[in-house]
Tab-separated table of C-alpha atoms in Angstrom:
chain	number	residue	atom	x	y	z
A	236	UNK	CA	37.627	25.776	73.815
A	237	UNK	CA	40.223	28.373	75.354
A	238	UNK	CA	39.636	29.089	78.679
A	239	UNK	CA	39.319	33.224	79.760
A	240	UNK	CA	42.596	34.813	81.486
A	241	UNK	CA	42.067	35.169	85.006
A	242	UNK	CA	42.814	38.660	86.376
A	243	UNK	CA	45.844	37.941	87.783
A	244	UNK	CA	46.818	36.464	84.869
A	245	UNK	CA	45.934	39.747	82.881
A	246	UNK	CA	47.644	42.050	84.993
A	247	UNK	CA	50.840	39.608	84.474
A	248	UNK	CA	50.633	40.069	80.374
A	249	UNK	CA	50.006	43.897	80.892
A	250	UNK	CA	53.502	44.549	82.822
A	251	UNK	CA	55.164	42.432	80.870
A	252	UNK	CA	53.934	44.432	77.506
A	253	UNK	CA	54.512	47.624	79.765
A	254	UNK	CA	58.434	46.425	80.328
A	255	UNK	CA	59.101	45.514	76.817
A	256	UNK	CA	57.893	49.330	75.200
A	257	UNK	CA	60.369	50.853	77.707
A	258	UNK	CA	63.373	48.685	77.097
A	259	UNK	CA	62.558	49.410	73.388
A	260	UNK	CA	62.788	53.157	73.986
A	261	UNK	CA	65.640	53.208	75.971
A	262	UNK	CA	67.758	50.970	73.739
A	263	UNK	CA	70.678	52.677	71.802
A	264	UNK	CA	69.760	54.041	68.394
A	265	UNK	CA	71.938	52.859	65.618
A	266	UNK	CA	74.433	55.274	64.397
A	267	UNK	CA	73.694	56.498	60.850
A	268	UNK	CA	77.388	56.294	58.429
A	269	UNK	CA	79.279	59.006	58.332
A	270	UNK	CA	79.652	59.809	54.870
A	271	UNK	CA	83.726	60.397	53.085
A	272	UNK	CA	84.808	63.961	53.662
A	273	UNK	CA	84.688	65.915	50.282
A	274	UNK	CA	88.201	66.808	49.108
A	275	UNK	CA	88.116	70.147	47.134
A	276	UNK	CA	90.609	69.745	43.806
A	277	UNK	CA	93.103	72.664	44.269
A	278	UNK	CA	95.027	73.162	40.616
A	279	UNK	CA	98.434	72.479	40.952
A	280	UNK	CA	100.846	74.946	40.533
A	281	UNK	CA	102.066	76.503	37.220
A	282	UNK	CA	105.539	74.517	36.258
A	283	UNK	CA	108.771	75.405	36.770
A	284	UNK	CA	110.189	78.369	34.402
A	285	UNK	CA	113.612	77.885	35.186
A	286	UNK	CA	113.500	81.221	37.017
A	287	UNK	CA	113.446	81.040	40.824
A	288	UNK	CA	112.312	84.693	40.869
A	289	UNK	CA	109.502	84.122	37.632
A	290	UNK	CA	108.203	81.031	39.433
A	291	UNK	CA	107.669	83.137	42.833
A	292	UNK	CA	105.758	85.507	40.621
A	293	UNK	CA	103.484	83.334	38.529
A	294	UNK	CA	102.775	81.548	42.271
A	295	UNK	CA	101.684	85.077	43.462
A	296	UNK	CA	99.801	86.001	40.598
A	297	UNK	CA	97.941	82.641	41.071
A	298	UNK	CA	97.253	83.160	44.570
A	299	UNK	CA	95.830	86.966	43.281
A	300	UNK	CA	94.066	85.473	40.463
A	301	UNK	CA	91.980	82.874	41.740
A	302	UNK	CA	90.637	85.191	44.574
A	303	UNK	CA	89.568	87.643	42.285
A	304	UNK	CA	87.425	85.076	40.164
A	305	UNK	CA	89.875	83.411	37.566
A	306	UNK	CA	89.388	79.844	36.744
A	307	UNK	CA	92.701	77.715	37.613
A	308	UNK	CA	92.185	76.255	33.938
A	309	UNK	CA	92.027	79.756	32.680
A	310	UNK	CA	95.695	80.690	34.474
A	311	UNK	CA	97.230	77.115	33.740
A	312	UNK	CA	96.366	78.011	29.945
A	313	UNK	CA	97.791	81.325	30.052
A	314	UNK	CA	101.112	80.674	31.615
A	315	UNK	CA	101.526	77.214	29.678
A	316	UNK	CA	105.413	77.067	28.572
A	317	UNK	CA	106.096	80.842	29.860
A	318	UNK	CA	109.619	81.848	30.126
A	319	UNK	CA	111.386	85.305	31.032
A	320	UNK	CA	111.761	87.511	27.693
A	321	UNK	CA	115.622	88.741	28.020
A	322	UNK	CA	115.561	91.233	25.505
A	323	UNK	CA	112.815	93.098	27.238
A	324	UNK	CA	115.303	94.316	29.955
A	325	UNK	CA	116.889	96.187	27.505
A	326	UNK	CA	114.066	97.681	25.304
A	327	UNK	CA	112.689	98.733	28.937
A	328	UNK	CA	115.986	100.879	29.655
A	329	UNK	CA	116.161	102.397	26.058
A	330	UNK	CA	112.752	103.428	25.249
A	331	UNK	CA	112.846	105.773	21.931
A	332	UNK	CA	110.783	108.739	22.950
A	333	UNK	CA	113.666	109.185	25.900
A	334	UNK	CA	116.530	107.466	24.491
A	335	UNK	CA	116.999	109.423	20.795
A	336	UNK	CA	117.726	113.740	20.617
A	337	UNK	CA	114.159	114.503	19.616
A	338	UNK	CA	114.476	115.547	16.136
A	339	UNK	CA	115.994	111.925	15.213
A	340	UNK	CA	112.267	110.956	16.582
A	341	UNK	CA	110.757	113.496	14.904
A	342	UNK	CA	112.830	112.052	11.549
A	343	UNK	CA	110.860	108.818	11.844
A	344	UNK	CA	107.704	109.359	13.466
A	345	UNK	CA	106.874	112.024	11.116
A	346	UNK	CA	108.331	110.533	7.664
A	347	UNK	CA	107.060	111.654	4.328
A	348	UNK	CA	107.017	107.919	3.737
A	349	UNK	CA	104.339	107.593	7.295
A	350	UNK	CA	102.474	110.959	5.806
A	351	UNK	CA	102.174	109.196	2.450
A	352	UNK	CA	100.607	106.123	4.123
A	353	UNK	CA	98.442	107.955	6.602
A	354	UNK	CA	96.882	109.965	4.210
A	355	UNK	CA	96.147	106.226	2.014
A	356	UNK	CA	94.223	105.261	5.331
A	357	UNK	CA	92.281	108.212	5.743
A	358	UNK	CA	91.041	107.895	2.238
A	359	UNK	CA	90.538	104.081	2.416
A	360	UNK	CA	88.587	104.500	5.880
A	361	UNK	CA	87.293	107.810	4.960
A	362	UNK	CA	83.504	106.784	6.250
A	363	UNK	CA	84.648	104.700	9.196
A	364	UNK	CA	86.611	107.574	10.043
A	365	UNK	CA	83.827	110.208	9.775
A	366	UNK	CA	82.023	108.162	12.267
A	367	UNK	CA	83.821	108.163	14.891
A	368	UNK	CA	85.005	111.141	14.616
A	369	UNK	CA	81.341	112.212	14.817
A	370	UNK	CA	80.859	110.692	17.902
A	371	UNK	CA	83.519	111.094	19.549
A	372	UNK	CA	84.545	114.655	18.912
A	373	UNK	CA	88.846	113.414	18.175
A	374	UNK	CA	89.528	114.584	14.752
A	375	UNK	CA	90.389	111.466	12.253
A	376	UNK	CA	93.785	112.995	11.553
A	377	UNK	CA	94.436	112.392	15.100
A	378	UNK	CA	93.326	109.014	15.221
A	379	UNK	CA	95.006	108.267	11.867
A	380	UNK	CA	98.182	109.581	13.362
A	381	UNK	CA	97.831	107.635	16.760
A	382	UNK	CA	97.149	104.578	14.940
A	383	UNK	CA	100.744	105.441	12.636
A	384	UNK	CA	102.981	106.008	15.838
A	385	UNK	CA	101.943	102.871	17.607
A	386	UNK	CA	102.212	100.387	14.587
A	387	UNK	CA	102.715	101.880	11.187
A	388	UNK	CA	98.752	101.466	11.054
A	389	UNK	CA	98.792	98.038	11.574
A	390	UNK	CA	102.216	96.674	10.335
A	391	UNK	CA	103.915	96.219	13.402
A	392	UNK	CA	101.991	95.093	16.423
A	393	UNK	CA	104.730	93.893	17.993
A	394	UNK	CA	105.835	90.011	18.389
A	395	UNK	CA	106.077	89.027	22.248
A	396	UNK	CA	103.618	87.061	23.652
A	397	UNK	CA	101.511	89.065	25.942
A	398	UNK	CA	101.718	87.050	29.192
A	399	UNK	CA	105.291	86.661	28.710
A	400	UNK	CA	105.694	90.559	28.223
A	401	UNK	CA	103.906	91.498	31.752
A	402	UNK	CA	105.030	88.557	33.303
A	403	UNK	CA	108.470	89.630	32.540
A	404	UNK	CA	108.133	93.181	33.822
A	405	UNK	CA	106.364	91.870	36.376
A	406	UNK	CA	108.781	90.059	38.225
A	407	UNK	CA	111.943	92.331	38.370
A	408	UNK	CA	112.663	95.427	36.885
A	409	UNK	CA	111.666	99.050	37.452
A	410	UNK	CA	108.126	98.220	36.284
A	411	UNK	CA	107.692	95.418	38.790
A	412	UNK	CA	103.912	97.289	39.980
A	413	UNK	CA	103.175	98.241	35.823
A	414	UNK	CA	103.612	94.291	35.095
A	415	UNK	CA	102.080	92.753	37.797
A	416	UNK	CA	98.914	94.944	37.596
A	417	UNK	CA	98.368	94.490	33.569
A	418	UNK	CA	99.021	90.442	33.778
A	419	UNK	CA	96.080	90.021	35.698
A	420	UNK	CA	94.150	92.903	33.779
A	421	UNK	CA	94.884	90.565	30.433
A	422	UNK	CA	93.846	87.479	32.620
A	423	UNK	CA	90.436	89.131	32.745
A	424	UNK	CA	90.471	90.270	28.965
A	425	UNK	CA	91.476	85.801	28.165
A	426	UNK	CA	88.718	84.724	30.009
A	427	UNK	CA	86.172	86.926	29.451
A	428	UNK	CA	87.200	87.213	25.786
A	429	UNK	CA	88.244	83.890	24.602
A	430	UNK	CA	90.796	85.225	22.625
A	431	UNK	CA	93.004	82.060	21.679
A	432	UNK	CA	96.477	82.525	23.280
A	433	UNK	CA	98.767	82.306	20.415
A	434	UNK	CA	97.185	85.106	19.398
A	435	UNK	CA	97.737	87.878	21.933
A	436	UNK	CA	100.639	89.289	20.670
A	437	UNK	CA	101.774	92.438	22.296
A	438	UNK	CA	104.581	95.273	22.335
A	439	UNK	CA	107.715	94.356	24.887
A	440	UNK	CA	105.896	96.709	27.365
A	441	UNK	CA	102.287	94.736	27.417
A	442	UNK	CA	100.509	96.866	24.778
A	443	UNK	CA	98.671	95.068	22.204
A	444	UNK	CA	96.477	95.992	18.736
A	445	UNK	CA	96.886	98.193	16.264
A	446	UNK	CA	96.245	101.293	18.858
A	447	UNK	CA	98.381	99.714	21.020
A	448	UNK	CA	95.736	99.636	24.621
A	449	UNK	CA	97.593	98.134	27.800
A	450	UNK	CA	95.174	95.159	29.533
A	451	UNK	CA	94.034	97.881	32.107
A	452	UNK	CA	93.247	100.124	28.989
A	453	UNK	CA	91.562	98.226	27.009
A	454	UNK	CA	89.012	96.747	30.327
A	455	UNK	CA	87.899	100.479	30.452
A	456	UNK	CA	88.177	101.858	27.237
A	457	UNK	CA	87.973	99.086	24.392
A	458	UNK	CA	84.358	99.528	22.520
A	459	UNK	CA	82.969	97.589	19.598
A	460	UNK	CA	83.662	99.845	16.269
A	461	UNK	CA	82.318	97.803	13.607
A	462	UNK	CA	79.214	96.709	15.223
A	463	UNK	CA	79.741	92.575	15.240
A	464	UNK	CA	79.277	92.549	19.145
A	465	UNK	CA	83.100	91.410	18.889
A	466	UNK	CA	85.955	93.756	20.345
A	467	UNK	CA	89.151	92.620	18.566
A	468	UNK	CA	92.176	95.502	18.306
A	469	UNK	CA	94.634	92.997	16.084
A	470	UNK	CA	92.261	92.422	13.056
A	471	UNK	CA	89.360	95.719	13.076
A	472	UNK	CA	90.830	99.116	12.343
A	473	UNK	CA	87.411	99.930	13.224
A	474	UNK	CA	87.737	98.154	17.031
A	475	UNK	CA	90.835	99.889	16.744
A	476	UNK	CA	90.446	103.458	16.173
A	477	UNK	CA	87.220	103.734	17.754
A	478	UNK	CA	88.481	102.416	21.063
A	479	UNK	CA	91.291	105.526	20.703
A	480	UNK	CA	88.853	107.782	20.216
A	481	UNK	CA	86.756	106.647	23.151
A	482	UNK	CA	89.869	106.503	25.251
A	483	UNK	CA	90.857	110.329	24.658
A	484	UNK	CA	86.803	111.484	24.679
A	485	UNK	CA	86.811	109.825	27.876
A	486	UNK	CA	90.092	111.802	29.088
A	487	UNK	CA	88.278	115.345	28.396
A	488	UNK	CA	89.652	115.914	24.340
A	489	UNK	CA	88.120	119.803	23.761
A	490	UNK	CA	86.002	118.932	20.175
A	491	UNK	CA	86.898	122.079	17.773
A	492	UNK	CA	90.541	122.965	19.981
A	493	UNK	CA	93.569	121.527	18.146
A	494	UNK	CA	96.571	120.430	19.765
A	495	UNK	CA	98.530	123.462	19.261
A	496	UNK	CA	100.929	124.832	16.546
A	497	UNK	CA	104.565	126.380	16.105
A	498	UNK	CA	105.208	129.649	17.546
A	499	UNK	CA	108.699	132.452	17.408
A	500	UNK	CA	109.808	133.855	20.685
A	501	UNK	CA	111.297	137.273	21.339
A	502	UNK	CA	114.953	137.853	21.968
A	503	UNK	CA	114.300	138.384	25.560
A	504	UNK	CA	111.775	135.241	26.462
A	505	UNK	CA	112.277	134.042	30.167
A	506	UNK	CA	113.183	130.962	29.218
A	507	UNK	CA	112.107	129.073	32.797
A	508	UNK	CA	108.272	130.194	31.716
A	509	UNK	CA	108.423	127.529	28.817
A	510	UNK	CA	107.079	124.759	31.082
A	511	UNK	CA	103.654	122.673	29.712
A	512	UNK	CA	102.843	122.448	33.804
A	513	UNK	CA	102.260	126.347	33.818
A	514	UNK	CA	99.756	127.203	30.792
A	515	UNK	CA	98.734	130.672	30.846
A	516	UNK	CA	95.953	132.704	28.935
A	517	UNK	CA	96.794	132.762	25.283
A	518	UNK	CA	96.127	136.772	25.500
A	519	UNK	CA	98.893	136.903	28.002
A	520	UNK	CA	101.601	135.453	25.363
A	521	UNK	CA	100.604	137.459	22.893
A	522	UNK	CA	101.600	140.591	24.993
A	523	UNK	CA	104.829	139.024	25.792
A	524	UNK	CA	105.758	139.074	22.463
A	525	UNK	CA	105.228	135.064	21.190
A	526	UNK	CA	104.103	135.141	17.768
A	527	UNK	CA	102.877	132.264	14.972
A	528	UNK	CA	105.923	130.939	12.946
A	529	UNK	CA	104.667	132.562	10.385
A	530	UNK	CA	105.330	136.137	12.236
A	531	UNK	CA	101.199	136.722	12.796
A	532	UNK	CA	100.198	137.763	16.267
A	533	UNK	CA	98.294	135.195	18.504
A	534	UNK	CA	94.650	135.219	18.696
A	535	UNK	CA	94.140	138.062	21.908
A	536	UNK	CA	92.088	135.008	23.568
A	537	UNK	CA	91.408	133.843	27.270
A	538	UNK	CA	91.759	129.842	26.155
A	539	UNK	CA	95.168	129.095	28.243
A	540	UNK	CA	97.966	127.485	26.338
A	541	UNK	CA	101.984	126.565	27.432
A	542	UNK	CA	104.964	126.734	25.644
A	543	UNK	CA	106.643	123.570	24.806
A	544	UNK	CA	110.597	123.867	24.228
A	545	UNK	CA	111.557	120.362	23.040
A	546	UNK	CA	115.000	120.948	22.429
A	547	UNK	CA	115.978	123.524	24.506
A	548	UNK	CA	116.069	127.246	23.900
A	549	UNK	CA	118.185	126.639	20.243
A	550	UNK	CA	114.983	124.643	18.781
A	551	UNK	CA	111.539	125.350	17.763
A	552	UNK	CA	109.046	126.203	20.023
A	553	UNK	CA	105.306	125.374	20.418
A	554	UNK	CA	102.310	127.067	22.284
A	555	UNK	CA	100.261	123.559	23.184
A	556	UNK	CA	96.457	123.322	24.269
A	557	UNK	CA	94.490	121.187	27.009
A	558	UNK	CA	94.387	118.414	23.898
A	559	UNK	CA	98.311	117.877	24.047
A	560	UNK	CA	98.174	117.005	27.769
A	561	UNK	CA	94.931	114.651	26.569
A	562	UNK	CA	97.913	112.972	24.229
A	563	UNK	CA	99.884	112.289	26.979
A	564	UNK	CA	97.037	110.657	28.310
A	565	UNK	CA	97.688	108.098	25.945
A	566	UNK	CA	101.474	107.993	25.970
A	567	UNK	CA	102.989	109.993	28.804
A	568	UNK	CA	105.674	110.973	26.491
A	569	UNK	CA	106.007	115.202	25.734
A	570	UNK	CA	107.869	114.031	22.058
A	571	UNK	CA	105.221	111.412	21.652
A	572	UNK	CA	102.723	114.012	21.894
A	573	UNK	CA	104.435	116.748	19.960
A	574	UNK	CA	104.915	113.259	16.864
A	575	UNK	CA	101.054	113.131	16.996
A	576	UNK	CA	100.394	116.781	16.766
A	577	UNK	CA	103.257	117.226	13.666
A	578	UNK	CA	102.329	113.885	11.924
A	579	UNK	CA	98.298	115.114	12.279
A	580	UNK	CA	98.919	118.489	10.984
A	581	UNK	CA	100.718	117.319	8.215
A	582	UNK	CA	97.616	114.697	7.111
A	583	UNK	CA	95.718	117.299	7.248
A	584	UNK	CA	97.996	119.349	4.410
A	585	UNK	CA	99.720	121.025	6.798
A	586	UNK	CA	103.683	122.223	6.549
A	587	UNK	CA	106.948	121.029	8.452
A	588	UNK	CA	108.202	122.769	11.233
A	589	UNK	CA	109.751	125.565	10.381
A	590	UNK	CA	112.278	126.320	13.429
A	591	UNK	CA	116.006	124.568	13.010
A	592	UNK	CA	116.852	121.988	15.561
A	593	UNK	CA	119.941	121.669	17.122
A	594	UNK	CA	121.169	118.780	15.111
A	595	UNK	CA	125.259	119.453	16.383
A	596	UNK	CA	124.055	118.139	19.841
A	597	UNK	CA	125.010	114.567	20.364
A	598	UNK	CA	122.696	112.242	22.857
A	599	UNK	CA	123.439	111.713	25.316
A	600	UNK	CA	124.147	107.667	26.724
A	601	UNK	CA	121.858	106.124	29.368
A	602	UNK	CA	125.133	106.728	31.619
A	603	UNK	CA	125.642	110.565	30.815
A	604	UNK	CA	121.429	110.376	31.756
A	605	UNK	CA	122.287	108.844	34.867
A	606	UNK	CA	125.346	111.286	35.664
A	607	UNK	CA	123.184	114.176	34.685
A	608	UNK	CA	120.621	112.983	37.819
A	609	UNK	CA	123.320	112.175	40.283
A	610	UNK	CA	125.028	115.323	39.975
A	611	UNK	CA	121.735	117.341	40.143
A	612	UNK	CA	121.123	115.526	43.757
A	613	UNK	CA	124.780	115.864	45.283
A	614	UNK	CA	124.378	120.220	44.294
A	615	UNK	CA	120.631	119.780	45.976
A	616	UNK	CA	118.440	120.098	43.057
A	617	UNK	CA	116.024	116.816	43.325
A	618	UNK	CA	115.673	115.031	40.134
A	619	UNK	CA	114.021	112.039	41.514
A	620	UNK	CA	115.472	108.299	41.749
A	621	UNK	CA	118.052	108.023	39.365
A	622	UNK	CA	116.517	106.179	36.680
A	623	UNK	CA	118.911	107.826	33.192
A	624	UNK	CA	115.246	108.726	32.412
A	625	UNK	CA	114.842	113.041	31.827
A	626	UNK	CA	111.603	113.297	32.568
A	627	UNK	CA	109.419	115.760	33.811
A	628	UNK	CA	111.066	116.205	37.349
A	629	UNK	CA	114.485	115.788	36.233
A	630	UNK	CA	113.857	118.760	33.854
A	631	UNK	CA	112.696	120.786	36.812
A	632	UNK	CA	115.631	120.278	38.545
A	633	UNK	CA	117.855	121.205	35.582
A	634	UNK	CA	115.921	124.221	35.198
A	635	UNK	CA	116.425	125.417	39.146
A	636	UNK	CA	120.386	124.713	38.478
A	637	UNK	CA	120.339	126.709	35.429
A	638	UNK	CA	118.912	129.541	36.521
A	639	UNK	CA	121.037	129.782	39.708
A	640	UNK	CA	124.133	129.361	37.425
A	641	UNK	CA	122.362	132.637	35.339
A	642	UNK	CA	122.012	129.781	32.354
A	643	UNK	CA	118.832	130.100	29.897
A	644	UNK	CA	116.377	127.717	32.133
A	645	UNK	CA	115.062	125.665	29.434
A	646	UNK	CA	115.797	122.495	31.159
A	647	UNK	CA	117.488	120.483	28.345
A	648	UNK	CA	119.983	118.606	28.850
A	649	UNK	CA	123.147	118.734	27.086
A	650	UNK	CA	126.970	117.076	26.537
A	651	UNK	CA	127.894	121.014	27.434
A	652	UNK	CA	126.193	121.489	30.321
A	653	UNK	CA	126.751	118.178	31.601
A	654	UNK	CA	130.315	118.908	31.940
A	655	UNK	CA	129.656	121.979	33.880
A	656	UNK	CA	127.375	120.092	36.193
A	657	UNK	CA	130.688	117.407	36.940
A	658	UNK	CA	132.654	120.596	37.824
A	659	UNK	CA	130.308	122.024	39.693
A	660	UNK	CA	129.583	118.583	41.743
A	661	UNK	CA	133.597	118.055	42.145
A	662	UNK	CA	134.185	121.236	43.552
């Protein structure tokens, strides 16, 4: 039989019971693990090109790429095995539509060999050309005669690989900005696309399918033209042609306005007027005596039109619409736009031009180009950075010096006058 606690034994167990709960709760907790700190796999860098400057620039464009949402499998892939493309260098300095007089262009771009074939594709596509010119409002001459200048309608697309092309303009050159901008533009198009890599063939300057769209192009212009939810510009002439005619809709082509067309000038013409920067109402050339080739007065209309002198006051001249600046649009080249135009008109059963070119002029060499710049800026007539490229601003400046010499101020550039412009700069 147990005996009961007395109650000094009971207040005995209750302290010690008491003392035990609060050494329990002060006692130290035990420390949970830590657990490993997560390391975050960071791609390693492309390899080594062999190019000290290349590498810096595919490091750069990895740095850019990744931040803007490209997968480091994605740029690993593209880059795989790239070199620098040597030969691009020189196509770069020596681009036809500034390099060659004009009418040597003109010879090629506008062959009865090209005008043969062109009119074979706009009878084979005849339906496929109806539509989109339906949609878009371009005429399918146009298109057929884009898609002949850039690659002989699909014969020559070029042969670079694409991320070699921009990578190598991207790095060094004049068109450092141009390259660096389109290689991550065709980054986009790879992973967004799938397209496999072999594949993307381009021009030397980064343009690629059979209309020839830059990376940046094609990301805002490129639509689906043969409905299969695909948009491929090397293998549909559909894809093709209806991303062209998007891309010149989108850049304000006037549906029912052509291009423009041949014209004669009178005997006393002010020769600085013929500038495509200063259009004025057609009405307006008409009472300054411009007339068709053909000798028939213009059209006494308010729609404003320039006149294009492409070789000077001794060639043929041209009254040219809000369309031919649309061209330029798509190659920022006055003779590519004036091939178009010619090579359209004559699809469409039209005849050659009529006016005599200059043909006794020689070209002039990248060097004479060059001369003709740096002589222009040491009399004070700015042509721009000397680049042996006579574009728009370097014409301008030709034109001022001509018509302070009292010189027709057509702003072409000839052996002749070039020789005048080294006297004038020695003296």
């Amino acid at each position: 039989m147990t005996r009961p606690f007395s109650p000094a034994q009971r207040l005995a167990a209750l302290c010690g019971a008491l003392l035990a709960v609060a050494c329990a709760a002060s006692a130290p907790k035990p420390t949970p693990p830590v657990p490993p700190a997560v390391q975050v796999p960071i791609a390693p860098p492309p390899p080594s090109s062999g190019d000290a400057r290349l590498d810096a620039f595919l490091l750069e464009a990895r740095q850019t790429a990744l931040a803007n949402g490209i997968a480091p499998a994605t740029f690993d892939s593209a880059v795989a095995g790239l070199k620098p493309i040597p030969a691009i260098a020189n196509l770069n300095a020596n681009q036809p539509e500034f390099a060659r007089p004009v009418w040597s262009y003109l010879d090629s771009a506008v062959s009865a060999r090209r005008i043969r074939d062109g009119q074979t594709m706009l009878s084979r596509h005849a339906d496929m050309l109806a539509a989109i010119a339906a949609r878009s409002g371009v005429p399918k001459e146009i298109l057929v005669a884009i898609w002949g200048m850039e690659t002989d309608y699909g014969a020559g697309m070029g042969s670079f690989p694409l991320f070699g092309a921009l990578a190598t303009l991207g790095y060094d050159g004049p068109r450092a900005q141009f390259g660096k901008t389109e290689f991550q533009a065709a980054l986009r198009i790879y992973q967004d696309r799938r397209y496999a890599v072999s594949e993307m063939i381009s021009s030397w300057a980064g343009a690629f399918g059979q209309t020839q769209f830059t990376p940046t192009t094609f990301l805002k212009f490129a639509v689906d033209g043969d409905g299969d939810n695909q948009i491929d510009l090397w293998r549909s002439p559909a894809d093709a042609l209806a991303s062209a005619a998007n891309l010149l809709a989108k850049q304000g082509w006037q549906p029912g306005q052509g291009w423009g067309f041949e014209v004669t000038l009178p005997s006393d013409f002010a020769w600085h007027e013929a500038d495509t920067d200063t259009p004025l109402p057609v009405r307006e050339w008409r009472a300054r005596g411009v007339r068709t080739a053909s000798g028939a007065a213009l059209p006494a209309t308010d729609e404003t039109a320039a006149i294009y002198l492409p070789a000077g006051a001794r060639g043929p001249a041209f009254l040219v619409f809000s369309n031919f600046s649309v061209i330029l649009k798509y190659n920022n080249a006055a003779s590519y736009a004036l091939a178009v135009g010619l090579l359209a008109d004559r699809l469409a059963g039209g005849s050659a031009v009529k006016g005599a070119w200059p043909r006794d002029e020689r070209p002039l060499s990248r060097n004479e180009r060059l001369a003709f710049q740096q002589h222009l800026a040491r009399l004070g007539f700015d042509p721009g950075a000397p680049d042996g490229v006579l574009g728009r601003r370097t014409r301008n400046a030709l034109r001022q010096y001509q018509m302070a010499r009292g010189l027709p101020g057509d702003g072409f550039a000839t052996a002749a006058l070039l020789t005048r412009l080294e006297a004038d700069a020695a003296r």
